[in-house]
Short mmCIF file of C-alpha atoms and ligand atoms in Angstrom, two decimals:
data_model
loop_
_atom_site.label_atom_id
_atom_site.label_comp_id
_atom_site.label_asym_id
_atom_site.label_seq_id
_atom_site.Cartn_x
_atom_site.Cartn_y
_atom_site.Cartn_z
CA UNK C 1 0.00 0.00 0.00
CA UNK C 2 1.23 3.44 -0.86
CA UNK C 3 0.00 6.07 1.58
CA UNK C 4 -0.49 9.68 0.55
CA UNK C 5 -1.40 12.02 3.37
CA UNK C 6 -3.18 15.24 2.50
CA UNK C 7 -3.63 18.35 4.62
CA UNK C 8 -7.41 18.23 4.40
CA UNK C 9 -10.40 16.64 2.70
CA UNK C 10 -10.35 19.02 -0.26
CA UNK C 11 -6.69 18.33 -1.01
CA UNK C 12 -7.26 14.59 -0.64
CA UNK C 13 -10.16 14.77 -3.10
CA UNK C 14 -8.03 16.73 -5.57
CA UNK C 15 -5.24 14.16 -5.37
CA UNK C 16 -7.71 11.35 -5.99
CA UNK C 17 -9.16 13.27 -8.91
CA UNK C 18 -5.70 13.86 -10.40
CA UNK C 19 -4.97 10.11 -10.32
CA UNK C 20 -8.30 9.22 -11.92
CA UNK C 21 -8.21 12.01 -14.50
CA UNK C 22 -4.76 10.94 -15.65
CA UNK C 23 -5.87 7.33 -16.03
CA UNK C 24 -9.08 8.29 -17.85
CA UNK C 25 -6.94 10.41 -20.21
CA UNK C 26 -4.70 7.42 -20.93
CA UNK C 27 -7.57 4.95 -21.25
CA UNK C 28 -10.89 6.56 -22.25
CA UNK C 29 -12.60 3.16 -22.06
CA UNK C 30 -11.54 2.68 -18.47
CA UNK C 31 -13.69 0.58 -16.14
CA UNK C 32 -14.17 2.23 -12.77
CA UNK C 33 -15.45 0.67 -9.58
CA UNK C 34 -17.24 3.36 -7.58
CA UNK C 35 -18.31 3.87 -3.99
CA UNK C 36 -21.04 5.97 -2.40
CA UNK C 37 -21.07 7.55 1.07
CA UNK C 38 -19.67 10.89 2.22
CA UNK C 39 -16.01 10.30 1.44
CA UNK C 40 -15.96 10.22 -2.39
CA UNK C 41 -18.25 13.26 -2.84
CA UNK C 42 -15.29 15.67 -3.05
CA UNK C 43 -13.70 13.46 -5.70
CA UNK C 44 -16.93 13.35 -7.70
CA UNK C 45 -17.31 17.14 -7.45
CA UNK C 46 -13.82 17.63 -8.78
CA UNK C 47 -14.31 15.12 -11.62
CA UNK C 48 -17.57 16.92 -12.55
CA UNK C 49 -15.63 20.18 -12.64
CA UNK C 50 -13.00 18.77 -15.01
CA UNK C 51 -15.70 17.21 -17.19
CA UNK C 52 -17.53 20.54 -17.48
CA UNK C 53 -14.23 22.20 -18.46
CA UNK C 54 -13.90 19.44 -21.11
CA UNK C 55 -10.60 18.29 -19.63
CA UNK C 56 -11.89 14.73 -19.27
CA UNK C 57 -14.68 12.77 -20.90
CA UNK C 58 -16.73 9.90 -19.53
CA UNK C 59 -18.38 9.06 -22.86
CA UNK C 60 -16.58 5.74 -23.15
CA UNK C 61 -16.12 5.06 -19.43
CA UNK C 62 -17.92 2.15 -17.77
CA UNK C 63 -18.73 2.19 -14.05
CA UNK C 64 -19.65 -0.48 -11.53
CA UNK C 65 -20.91 0.54 -8.14
CA UNK C 66 -19.90 -1.50 -5.17
CA UNK C 67 -23.23 -1.91 -3.46
CA UNK C 68 -26.91 -1.18 -3.03
CA UNK C 69 -29.36 -1.55 -0.18
CA UNK C 70 -31.91 -4.33 -0.45
CA UNK C 71 -35.46 -3.01 -0.64
CA UNK C 72 -34.86 0.58 -1.70
CA UNK C 73 -36.07 1.48 -5.20
CA UNK C 74 -33.84 3.61 -7.45
CA UNK C 75 -36.17 6.56 -6.83
CA UNK C 76 -35.62 6.43 -3.04
CA UNK C 77 -33.38 9.34 -1.95
CA UNK C 78 -31.27 6.98 0.18
CA UNK C 79 -30.75 4.37 -2.51
CA UNK C 80 -27.31 4.27 -4.05
CA UNK C 81 -28.89 4.52 -7.51
CA UNK C 82 -30.28 7.89 -6.43
CA UNK C 83 -27.01 8.92 -4.77
CA UNK C 84 -24.96 8.24 -7.88
CA UNK C 85 -27.37 10.05 -10.18
CA UNK C 86 -27.62 13.08 -7.89
CA UNK C 87 -23.95 13.35 -6.96
CA UNK C 88 -22.24 12.27 -10.15
CA UNK C 89 -23.88 10.73 -13.21
CA UNK C 90 -26.39 13.45 -14.06
CA UNK C 91 -23.60 16.06 -14.07
CA UNK C 92 -21.21 14.31 -16.47
CA UNK C 93 -21.28 13.10 -20.07
CA UNK C 94 -21.43 9.41 -19.18
CA UNK C 95 -23.67 7.05 -21.15
CA UNK C 96 -26.22 5.80 -18.61
CA UNK C 97 -26.14 2.35 -20.22
CA UNK C 98 -22.50 2.09 -19.14
CA UNK C 99 -23.29 2.65 -15.46
CA UNK C 100 -23.98 -0.43 -13.35
CA UNK C 101 -25.37 -0.72 -9.82
CA UNK C 102 -26.72 -3.90 -8.20
CA UNK C 103 -30.52 -4.07 -8.15
CA UNK C 104 -31.59 -4.27 -4.51
CA UNK C 105 -35.20 -4.61 -5.61
CA UNK C 106 -34.66 -7.81 -7.61
CA UNK C 107 -37.24 -10.50 -6.90
CA UNK C 108 -34.51 -13.13 -6.77
CA UNK C 109 -31.57 -11.50 -5.01
CA UNK C 110 -29.26 -14.50 -5.38
CA UNK C 111 -29.80 -14.40 -9.12
CA UNK C 112 -29.13 -10.68 -9.13
CA UNK C 113 -25.76 -11.26 -7.44
CA UNK C 114 -24.82 -13.80 -10.10
CA UNK C 115 -25.99 -11.49 -12.89
CA UNK C 116 -24.01 -8.52 -11.49
CA UNK C 117 -20.88 -10.59 -11.03
CA UNK C 118 -21.15 -11.79 -14.61
CA UNK C 119 -21.51 -8.25 -15.95
CA UNK C 120 -18.29 -7.28 -14.12
CA UNK C 121 -16.46 -10.35 -15.37
CA UNK C 122 -17.66 -9.98 -18.95
CA UNK C 123 -16.28 -6.44 -18.90
CA UNK C 124 -12.94 -7.85 -17.74
CA UNK C 125 -13.06 -6.48 -14.20
CA UNK C 126 -12.20 -3.07 -12.90
CA UNK C 127 -9.19 -0.97 -13.89
CA UNK C 128 -9.53 1.23 -10.82
CA UNK C 129 -11.63 0.55 -7.75
CA UNK C 130 -12.47 3.56 -5.59
CA UNK C 131 -13.20 2.63 -1.99
CA UNK C 132 -14.24 4.30 1.25
CA UNK C 133 -13.51 2.74 4.63
CA UNK C 134 -16.12 1.71 7.17
CA UNK C 135 -15.38 2.45 10.82
CA UNK C 136 -15.51 -1.32 11.38
CA UNK C 137 -13.11 -1.94 8.50
CA UNK C 138 -15.66 -2.78 5.86
CA UNK C 139 -14.97 -2.10 2.20
CA UNK C 140 -17.99 -2.13 -0.04
CA UNK C 141 -20.47 -3.64 2.35
CA UNK C 142 -18.17 -6.53 3.17
CA UNK C 143 -18.65 -6.58 6.91
CA UNK C 144 -16.15 -8.08 9.39
CA UNK C 145 -16.10 -11.85 9.03
CA UNK C 146 -16.80 -11.86 5.28
CA UNK C 147 -14.61 -14.36 3.49
CA UNK C 148 -11.84 -12.84 1.38
CA UNK C 149 -12.90 -15.20 -1.42
CA UNK C 150 -16.43 -13.76 -1.78
CA UNK C 151 -17.76 -12.39 -5.05
CA UNK C 152 -20.99 -10.35 -5.35
CA UNK C 153 -23.25 -11.44 -2.50
CA UNK C 154 -26.01 -10.49 -0.09
CA UNK C 155 -24.85 -9.22 3.28
CA UNK C 156 -26.57 -8.50 6.58
CA UNK C 157 -25.44 -5.08 7.67
CA UNK C 158 -23.87 -4.78 11.12
CA UNK C 159 -25.59 -2.66 13.72
CA UNK C 160 -22.59 -0.30 13.73
CA UNK C 161 -22.86 0.19 9.95
CA UNK C 162 -26.60 0.86 10.19
CA UNK C 163 -25.91 3.32 13.01
CA UNK C 164 -23.20 5.08 10.99
CA UNK C 165 -25.52 5.36 7.97
CA UNK C 166 -28.59 6.36 10.00
CA UNK C 167 -27.47 9.98 9.51
CA UNK C 168 -28.93 9.82 6.00
CA UNK C 169 -32.30 8.46 7.20
CA UNK C 170 -34.97 9.78 9.58
CA UNK C 171 -34.07 7.11 12.10
CA UNK C 172 -32.14 3.85 12.35
CA UNK C 173 -35.23 1.69 11.83
CA UNK C 174 -35.42 2.97 8.28
CA UNK C 175 -31.89 1.83 7.42
CA UNK C 176 -32.15 -1.43 5.47
CA UNK C 177 -30.83 -4.53 7.17
CA UNK C 178 -29.42 -6.10 4.02
CA UNK C 179 -27.44 -5.04 0.99
CA UNK C 180 -25.90 -6.48 -2.14
CA UNK C 181 -22.16 -5.92 -2.33
CA UNK C 182 -19.33 -6.72 -4.67
CA UNK C 183 -17.08 -9.17 -2.82
CA UNK C 184 -13.52 -8.82 -1.66
CA UNK C 185 -12.15 -11.24 -4.23
CA UNK C 186 -13.51 -9.03 -7.02
CA UNK C 187 -12.21 -5.86 -5.36
CA UNK C 188 -8.76 -7.45 -5.09
CA UNK C 189 -8.76 -8.25 -8.81
CA UNK C 190 -9.06 -4.61 -9.73
CA UNK C 191 -5.80 -3.48 -11.36
CA UNK C 192 -5.59 -0.52 -9.02
CA UNK C 193 -7.35 0.39 -5.78
CA UNK C 194 -7.75 3.90 -4.42
CA UNK C 195 -8.89 3.93 -0.81
CA UNK C 196 -10.15 7.27 0.48
CA UNK C 197 -10.10 7.94 4.23
CA UNK C 198 -11.18 11.18 5.82
CA UNK C 199 -12.15 12.43 9.24
CA UNK C 200 -11.41 11.59 12.84
CA UNK C 201 -14.08 8.88 13.03
CA UNK C 202 -11.87 6.78 10.74
CA UNK C 203 -8.69 7.12 12.82
CA UNK C 204 -8.99 3.81 14.61
CA UNK C 205 -9.81 1.94 11.41
CA UNK C 206 -6.92 3.64 9.60
CA UNK C 207 -4.54 2.68 12.38
CA UNK C 208 -5.65 -0.93 12.16
CA UNK C 209 -5.38 -0.90 8.37
CA UNK C 210 -1.79 0.30 8.47
CA UNK C 211 -0.50 -1.39 11.61
CA UNK C 212 -2.70 -4.44 12.11
CA UNK C 213 -2.46 -7.92 10.65
CA UNK C 214 -4.40 -9.28 7.69
CA UNK C 215 -7.62 -10.78 8.97
CA UNK C 216 -11.18 -11.35 7.79
CA UNK C 217 -12.37 -9.67 10.99
CA UNK C 218 -11.04 -6.44 9.49
CA UNK C 219 -11.87 -6.71 5.78
CA UNK C 220 -9.83 -3.71 4.56
CA UNK C 221 -6.66 -5.36 5.88
CA UNK C 222 -6.53 -7.52 2.73
CA UNK C 223 -5.56 -4.39 0.81
CA UNK C 224 -2.09 -4.73 2.33
CA UNK C 225 -1.65 -7.53 -0.19
CA UNK C 226 -2.86 -5.60 -3.24
CA UNK C 227 -0.04 -4.83 -5.68
CA UNK C 228 -1.29 -1.36 -6.58
CA UNK C 229 -3.26 0.14 -3.74
CA UNK C 230 -3.05 3.84 -2.96
CA UNK C 231 -4.42 5.02 0.38
CA UNK C 232 -5.37 8.68 0.36
CA UNK C 233 -5.87 9.92 3.87
CA UNK C 234 -6.36 13.38 5.34
CA UNK C 235 -4.79 14.82 8.46
CA UNK C 236 -8.07 14.83 10.35
CA UNK C 237 -7.63 11.06 10.39
CA UNK C 238 -3.88 10.82 10.92
CA UNK C 239 -3.80 13.61 13.53
CA UNK C 240 -5.73 11.36 15.89
CA UNK C 241 -2.99 8.74 15.71
CA UNK C 242 0.13 10.88 15.86
CA UNK C 243 -1.19 12.97 18.78
C1 F6R D 1 -20.36 2.72 -0.04
C2 F6R D 1 -19.47 1.73 0.54
C3 F6R D 1 -19.02 1.81 1.97
C4 F6R D 1 -18.50 3.22 2.35
C5 F6R D 1 -18.09 3.25 3.81
C6 F6R D 1 -17.63 4.63 4.23
O1 F6R D 1 -20.65 2.41 -1.37
O2 F6R D 1 -19.13 0.80 -0.12
O3 F6R D 1 -17.98 0.90 2.18
O4 F6R D 1 -17.45 3.55 1.52
O5 F6R D 1 -19.16 2.87 4.61
O6 F6R D 1 -18.71 5.52 4.14
P1 F6R D 1 -18.53 7.08 4.33
O7 F6R D 1 -17.71 7.56 3.18
O8 F6R D 1 -19.92 7.65 4.28
O9 F6R D 1 -17.85 7.28 5.64
#
């Protein structure tokens, strides 16, 4: 893992954008794995900015989102379909047909996992996977204890994850209990991984990522083994460890 520490969230987002923009420039047909949540919003804002200035184009780019809640329709403001449209896709020149997100409303969820995995594999996997970090070490929605060999699957969300995400809902009871997530095996096959970490609430998880052992009880720890993983972290996170 290569660690790049930035002064603040904005700088971290700009660095992430620089890396992605360069790669998109080199490979306009790039396949990107994308995350939702608070952390990548600065990156998406910056990419939108460059797209509007015509410095990068998404016309040939394909995207695969990591996860989606089970039971929320694409029109629900807390669904990840909605999040991606609002925060990224509707502002850039991407072809909607090239954007992929698991369908948490599928009648047969197991079948949906197989279908989604096949779409990723048929495309040849991800060139770059953007990740955020859960306070409990999850990546995607791969909660602690998930096997490193998992592909796209259904997961029961931990109480701590539902509590952390309750900020987007009226109350915790509204946070879905299950989600579909791309598995760790698929994440590890991405040619490059960019892990974004910001804020003091991630300090403990960051410390464990960097200094702890590789264990399924802390899913992000597997990234220590990835050949091309860049960790972009801001000083709000690292400050908590060094002080
Ligand atoms: C979201 C995802 C999650 C988040 C993680 C951090 O698609 O896969 O792993 O990246 O929960 O979320 P934030 O950025 O909101 O702290």
